[in-house]
Each structure stands twice: as structure tokens, then as C-alpha cells.
Amino acid sequence: MPEVRLVGPNGEQVGIVPIAKALDLARESDLDLVEVAPTARPPVAKLMDYGKFKYESAMKAREARKNQAHTIIKEIKLRPKIDPHDYETKKGHVVRFLKAGDKVKVTIMFRGREQSRPELGYRLLQRLAEDVDELGFVESRPKQDGRNMIMVLGPHKKKAEAKAEAKAERAAREQEHEQEQESAQG
């Protein structure tokens, strides 16, 4: 007669019982008989509310996905002969992306005769990497790719850390704003 090692609804060991008796116990306690370890000798079965178990495991998976951070690669395009003010603007975008925990792909596009002077683009990428050194690091060194030169910068902070930091900053600003309103009213 086939037998199973039965585990109760609270994790307590019931012992080795025939399958028929295990099914009767499940019906009596209005629970499901679920095979937990089919390869064990004898197989292990547990009395549980399977619907509740499935719901709870789905909720755990959803919570884990919610806390998971997706790293996004943002792209910034530059030209070798960039105006200083335009460079500062583009650098500001790179800084913002790195603070948010995203990777940044910096592309320098060469046109016409600029292609014969790749060192101009290389120097520009080196300067940008040095300017954002405290926020990110060079993940892939500058590489010539046809008419473009590409470099990837990665953030020092992970996406989840950056999100948590931004949330804390926002909460602090809101608190400060509330205090200012209270002092203006009082």
C-alpha cells in the first residue's frame, strides 16, 4: 500500500501514513493534501490551504519584483566641436542620469573631415569622464565605431540605493516645506 510522510498544517510531523488516511485527514480539516517532495522515500505530503499558499507566493514574487531595480542605459550624443555652454548642458544630463542610478552611453558623432581627428573626440570623452568621476566610472573605454566614438559610464550607486536616497530627499523637502507654512501661519 502506498504511503506518504505527512506534515501537518503548522509544520508538525504526523508520521508515515497510507495515502487514503492522509486524504481523509485533509478532508476532515478542510485542507488540501499537497505533495512537497516527490523524490523522497516515502514521498512527503503536507496538509495546507493550497489557494492561500498560491496567493501568498504570488504576493511575495510581486513584492520582490517591486523592489527590483531596472538599470536603464541612457544615451547622450555630442559632436567633437561642441560649444562650452552646450558641453555643460550635456554634462548636466549625464550627472542627472548617473545620480538616478542609470548607465550613460556617450556617443560622439564625427562628420566629414572630423573623422580624420579621432583624438579630439577621445579627449572630449576623457574630460567628461573626469568631470563626472565622483558619480560614475568608465565602464567601457572610448571605442571608434565607424563615424562614432562610444564610451559607457556606470553609476557608483546602484539603482535601488539612488531611488531610496531620492525618496528620503523628497520627504525631507516636504517636511521643510510644511514647517515653513506653519511658521508663516503662526
Short mmCIF file of C-alpha atoms in Angstrom, two decimals:
data_model
loop_
_atom_site.label_atom_id
_atom_site.label_comp_id
_atom_site.label_asym_id
_atom_site.label_seq_id
_atom_site.Cartn_x
_atom_site.Cartn_y
_atom_site.Cartn_z
CA MET A 1 0.00 0.00 0.00
CA PRO A 2 1.50 3.39 -0.98
CA GLU A 3 2.46 5.61 1.95
CA VAL A 4 3.49 9.24 2.46
CA ARG A 5 5.35 11.07 5.19
CA LEU A 6 2.68 13.52 6.34
CA VAL A 7 3.38 17.03 7.63
CA GLY A 8 0.61 18.89 9.44
CA PRO A 9 -0.70 22.38 8.57
CA ASN A 10 1.63 24.06 11.11
CA GLY A 11 4.74 22.13 10.06
CA GLU A 12 4.42 19.39 12.69
CA GLN A 13 5.36 15.83 11.74
CA VAL A 14 2.35 13.45 11.67
CA GLY A 15 4.38 10.45 10.54
CA ILE A 16 4.22 7.87 7.76
CA VAL A 17 0.60 7.13 6.86
CA PRO A 18 -1.22 5.45 3.95
CA ILE A 19 -2.37 7.86 1.21
CA ALA A 20 -6.05 7.04 1.90
CA LYS A 21 -5.70 8.07 5.56
CA ALA A 22 -3.83 11.25 4.54
CA LEU A 23 -6.67 12.16 2.15
CA ASP A 24 -9.26 11.52 4.93
CA LEU A 25 -7.30 13.79 7.32
CA ALA A 26 -7.20 16.50 4.62
CA ARG A 27 -10.99 16.25 4.09
CA GLU A 28 -11.66 16.38 7.86
CA SER A 29 -9.58 19.52 8.38
CA ASP A 30 -10.93 21.08 5.14
CA LEU A 31 -7.41 21.42 3.68
CA ASP A 32 -5.60 20.17 0.57
CA LEU A 33 -3.06 17.34 0.51
CA VAL A 34 -0.05 18.66 -1.40
CA GLU A 35 2.97 16.58 -2.40
CA VAL A 36 6.02 18.60 -1.28
CA ALA A 37 8.94 16.26 -2.00
CA PRO A 38 8.01 13.59 -4.57
CA THR A 39 11.58 12.17 -4.83
CA ALA A 40 11.90 11.37 -1.11
CA ARG A 41 11.31 7.82 0.14
CA PRO A 42 8.47 7.77 1.13
CA PRO A 43 7.22 10.94 -0.63
CA VAL A 44 6.48 13.93 1.64
CA ALA A 45 2.99 15.43 1.60
CA LYS A 46 1.66 18.40 3.55
CA LEU A 47 -1.80 19.46 4.68
CA MET A 48 -2.33 23.07 3.59
CA ASP A 49 -4.77 25.53 2.05
CA TYR A 50 -3.32 25.46 -1.47
CA GLY A 51 -5.23 28.50 -2.71
CA LYS A 52 -3.88 30.59 0.18
CA PHE A 53 -0.37 29.22 -0.43
CA LYS A 54 -0.51 30.18 -4.14
CA TYR A 55 -1.82 33.66 -3.29
CA GLU A 56 0.91 34.29 -0.69
CA SER A 57 3.70 33.09 -3.00
CA ALA A 58 2.34 35.33 -5.80
CA MET A 59 2.34 38.30 -3.39
CA LYS A 60 5.95 37.55 -2.35
CA ALA A 61 7.01 37.39 -6.00
CA ARG A 62 5.23 40.68 -6.72
CA GLU A 63 6.92 42.35 -3.74
CA ALA A 64 10.32 41.08 -4.91
CA ARG A 65 9.67 42.48 -8.41
CA LYS A 66 8.62 45.82 -6.94
CA ASN A 67 11.91 46.15 -5.06
CA GLN A 68 13.91 45.11 -8.10
CA ALA A 69 15.53 47.95 -9.99
CA HIS A 70 15.85 48.02 -13.75
CA THR A 71 19.09 49.56 -14.96
CA ILE A 72 18.41 51.67 -18.00
CA ILE A 73 21.06 52.84 -20.45
CA LYS A 74 20.55 56.50 -21.31
CA GLU A 75 22.28 57.93 -24.35
CA ILE A 76 23.88 61.34 -24.85
CA LYS A 77 25.17 62.42 -28.26
CA LEU A 78 27.94 65.02 -28.71
CA ARG A 79 29.98 66.47 -31.56
CA PRO A 80 33.76 66.98 -31.35
CA LYS A 81 33.48 70.78 -31.82
CA ILE A 82 30.99 71.41 -29.01
CA ASP A 83 30.41 74.86 -27.54
CA PRO A 84 31.45 75.15 -23.83
CA HIS A 85 27.89 76.01 -22.72
CA ASP A 86 26.43 73.08 -24.70
CA TYR A 87 29.04 70.81 -23.12
CA GLU A 88 27.97 71.96 -19.63
CA THR A 89 24.31 71.25 -20.51
CA LYS A 90 25.11 67.75 -21.77
CA LYS A 91 27.32 67.13 -18.72
CA GLY A 92 24.35 68.16 -16.53
CA HIS A 93 22.22 65.50 -18.22
CA VAL A 94 24.92 62.86 -17.64
CA VAL A 95 25.16 63.91 -13.96
CA ARG A 96 21.37 63.63 -13.57
CA PHE A 97 21.30 60.16 -15.16
CA LEU A 98 24.18 58.89 -13.00
CA LYS A 99 22.55 60.28 -9.83
CA ALA A 100 19.39 58.35 -10.74
CA GLY A 101 21.50 55.17 -10.93
CA ASP A 102 21.30 54.76 -14.73
CA LYS A 103 24.15 53.91 -17.09
CA VAL A 104 25.03 56.50 -19.72
CA LYS A 105 26.22 55.74 -23.24
CA VAL A 106 28.09 58.78 -24.54
CA THR A 107 28.35 58.92 -28.34
CA ILE A 108 30.48 61.39 -30.26
CA MET A 109 29.42 61.74 -33.89
CA PHE A 110 32.10 62.66 -36.41
CA ARG A 111 31.22 64.29 -39.73
CA GLY A 112 33.33 64.81 -42.81
CA ARG A 113 36.93 65.77 -42.05
CA GLU A 114 36.38 65.38 -38.29
CA GLN A 115 36.76 61.64 -38.88
CA SER A 116 40.47 62.12 -39.52
CA ARG A 117 40.87 63.61 -35.97
CA PRO A 118 39.52 60.95 -33.58
CA GLU A 119 41.83 62.27 -30.82
CA LEU A 120 39.51 65.31 -30.47
CA GLY A 121 36.62 63.01 -29.58
CA TYR A 122 38.82 60.88 -27.32
CA ARG A 123 39.95 63.98 -25.36
CA LEU A 124 36.34 65.18 -25.03
CA LEU A 125 35.24 61.80 -23.63
CA GLN A 126 38.20 61.75 -21.20
CA ARG A 127 37.25 65.25 -20.00
CA LEU A 128 33.64 64.20 -19.46
CA ALA A 129 34.72 61.07 -17.57
CA GLU A 130 36.94 63.20 -15.28
CA ASP A 131 34.14 65.76 -14.72
CA VAL A 132 31.67 63.11 -13.50
CA ASP A 133 34.28 60.99 -11.70
CA GLU A 134 32.60 61.29 -8.26
CA LEU A 135 29.26 59.98 -9.60
CA GLY A 136 30.29 57.31 -12.10
CA PHE A 137 33.11 55.30 -13.58
CA VAL A 138 34.09 54.40 -17.13
CA GLU A 139 32.51 51.03 -17.78
CA SER A 140 33.83 50.69 -21.33
CA ARG A 141 36.70 52.80 -22.65
CA PRO A 142 36.14 55.03 -25.72
CA LYS A 143 35.96 52.95 -28.90
CA GLN A 144 35.78 54.11 -32.51
CA ASP A 145 32.74 52.60 -34.24
CA GLY A 146 32.62 53.82 -37.83
CA ARG A 147 31.66 57.51 -37.70
CA ASN A 148 31.01 57.39 -33.95
CA MET A 149 33.11 57.03 -30.83
CA ILE A 150 31.32 55.39 -27.90
CA MET A 151 32.01 55.25 -24.17
CA VAL A 152 29.77 53.83 -21.42
CA LEU A 153 29.68 55.33 -17.92
CA GLY A 154 28.27 53.35 -15.00
CA PRO A 155 27.00 54.84 -11.73
CA HIS A 156 28.83 54.23 -8.44
CA LYS A 157 25.44 53.80 -6.72
CA LYS A 158 23.02 51.03 -7.53
CA LYS A 159 19.60 51.99 -8.88
CA ALA A 160 17.80 50.88 -5.68
CA GLU A 161 20.13 52.99 -3.49
CA ALA A 162 19.63 56.02 -5.73
CA LYS A 163 15.84 55.57 -5.57
CA ALA A 164 15.87 55.30 -1.77
CA GLU A 165 18.10 58.37 -1.49
CA ALA A 166 15.83 60.41 -3.79
CA LYS A 167 12.78 59.33 -1.76
CA ALA A 168 14.45 60.40 1.52
CA GLU A 169 15.44 63.76 -0.03
CA ARG A 170 11.88 64.34 -1.23
CA ALA A 171 10.47 63.53 2.23
CA ALA A 172 12.94 65.96 3.86
CA ARG A 173 11.96 68.72 1.41
CA GLU A 174 8.25 68.14 2.08
CA GLN A 175 8.87 68.30 5.85
CA GLU A 176 10.80 71.54 5.41
CA HIS A 177 8.01 72.98 3.25
CA GLU A 178 5.39 72.08 5.90
CA GLN A 179 7.47 73.77 8.62
CA GLU A 180 7.77 76.93 6.51
CA GLN A 181 4.00 77.00 6.00
CA GLU A 182 3.36 76.52 9.73
CA SER A 183 5.74 79.37 10.66
CA ALA A 184 4.10 81.63 8.04
CA GLN A 185 0.64 80.90 9.50
CA GLY A 186 1.63 81.05 13.18
#
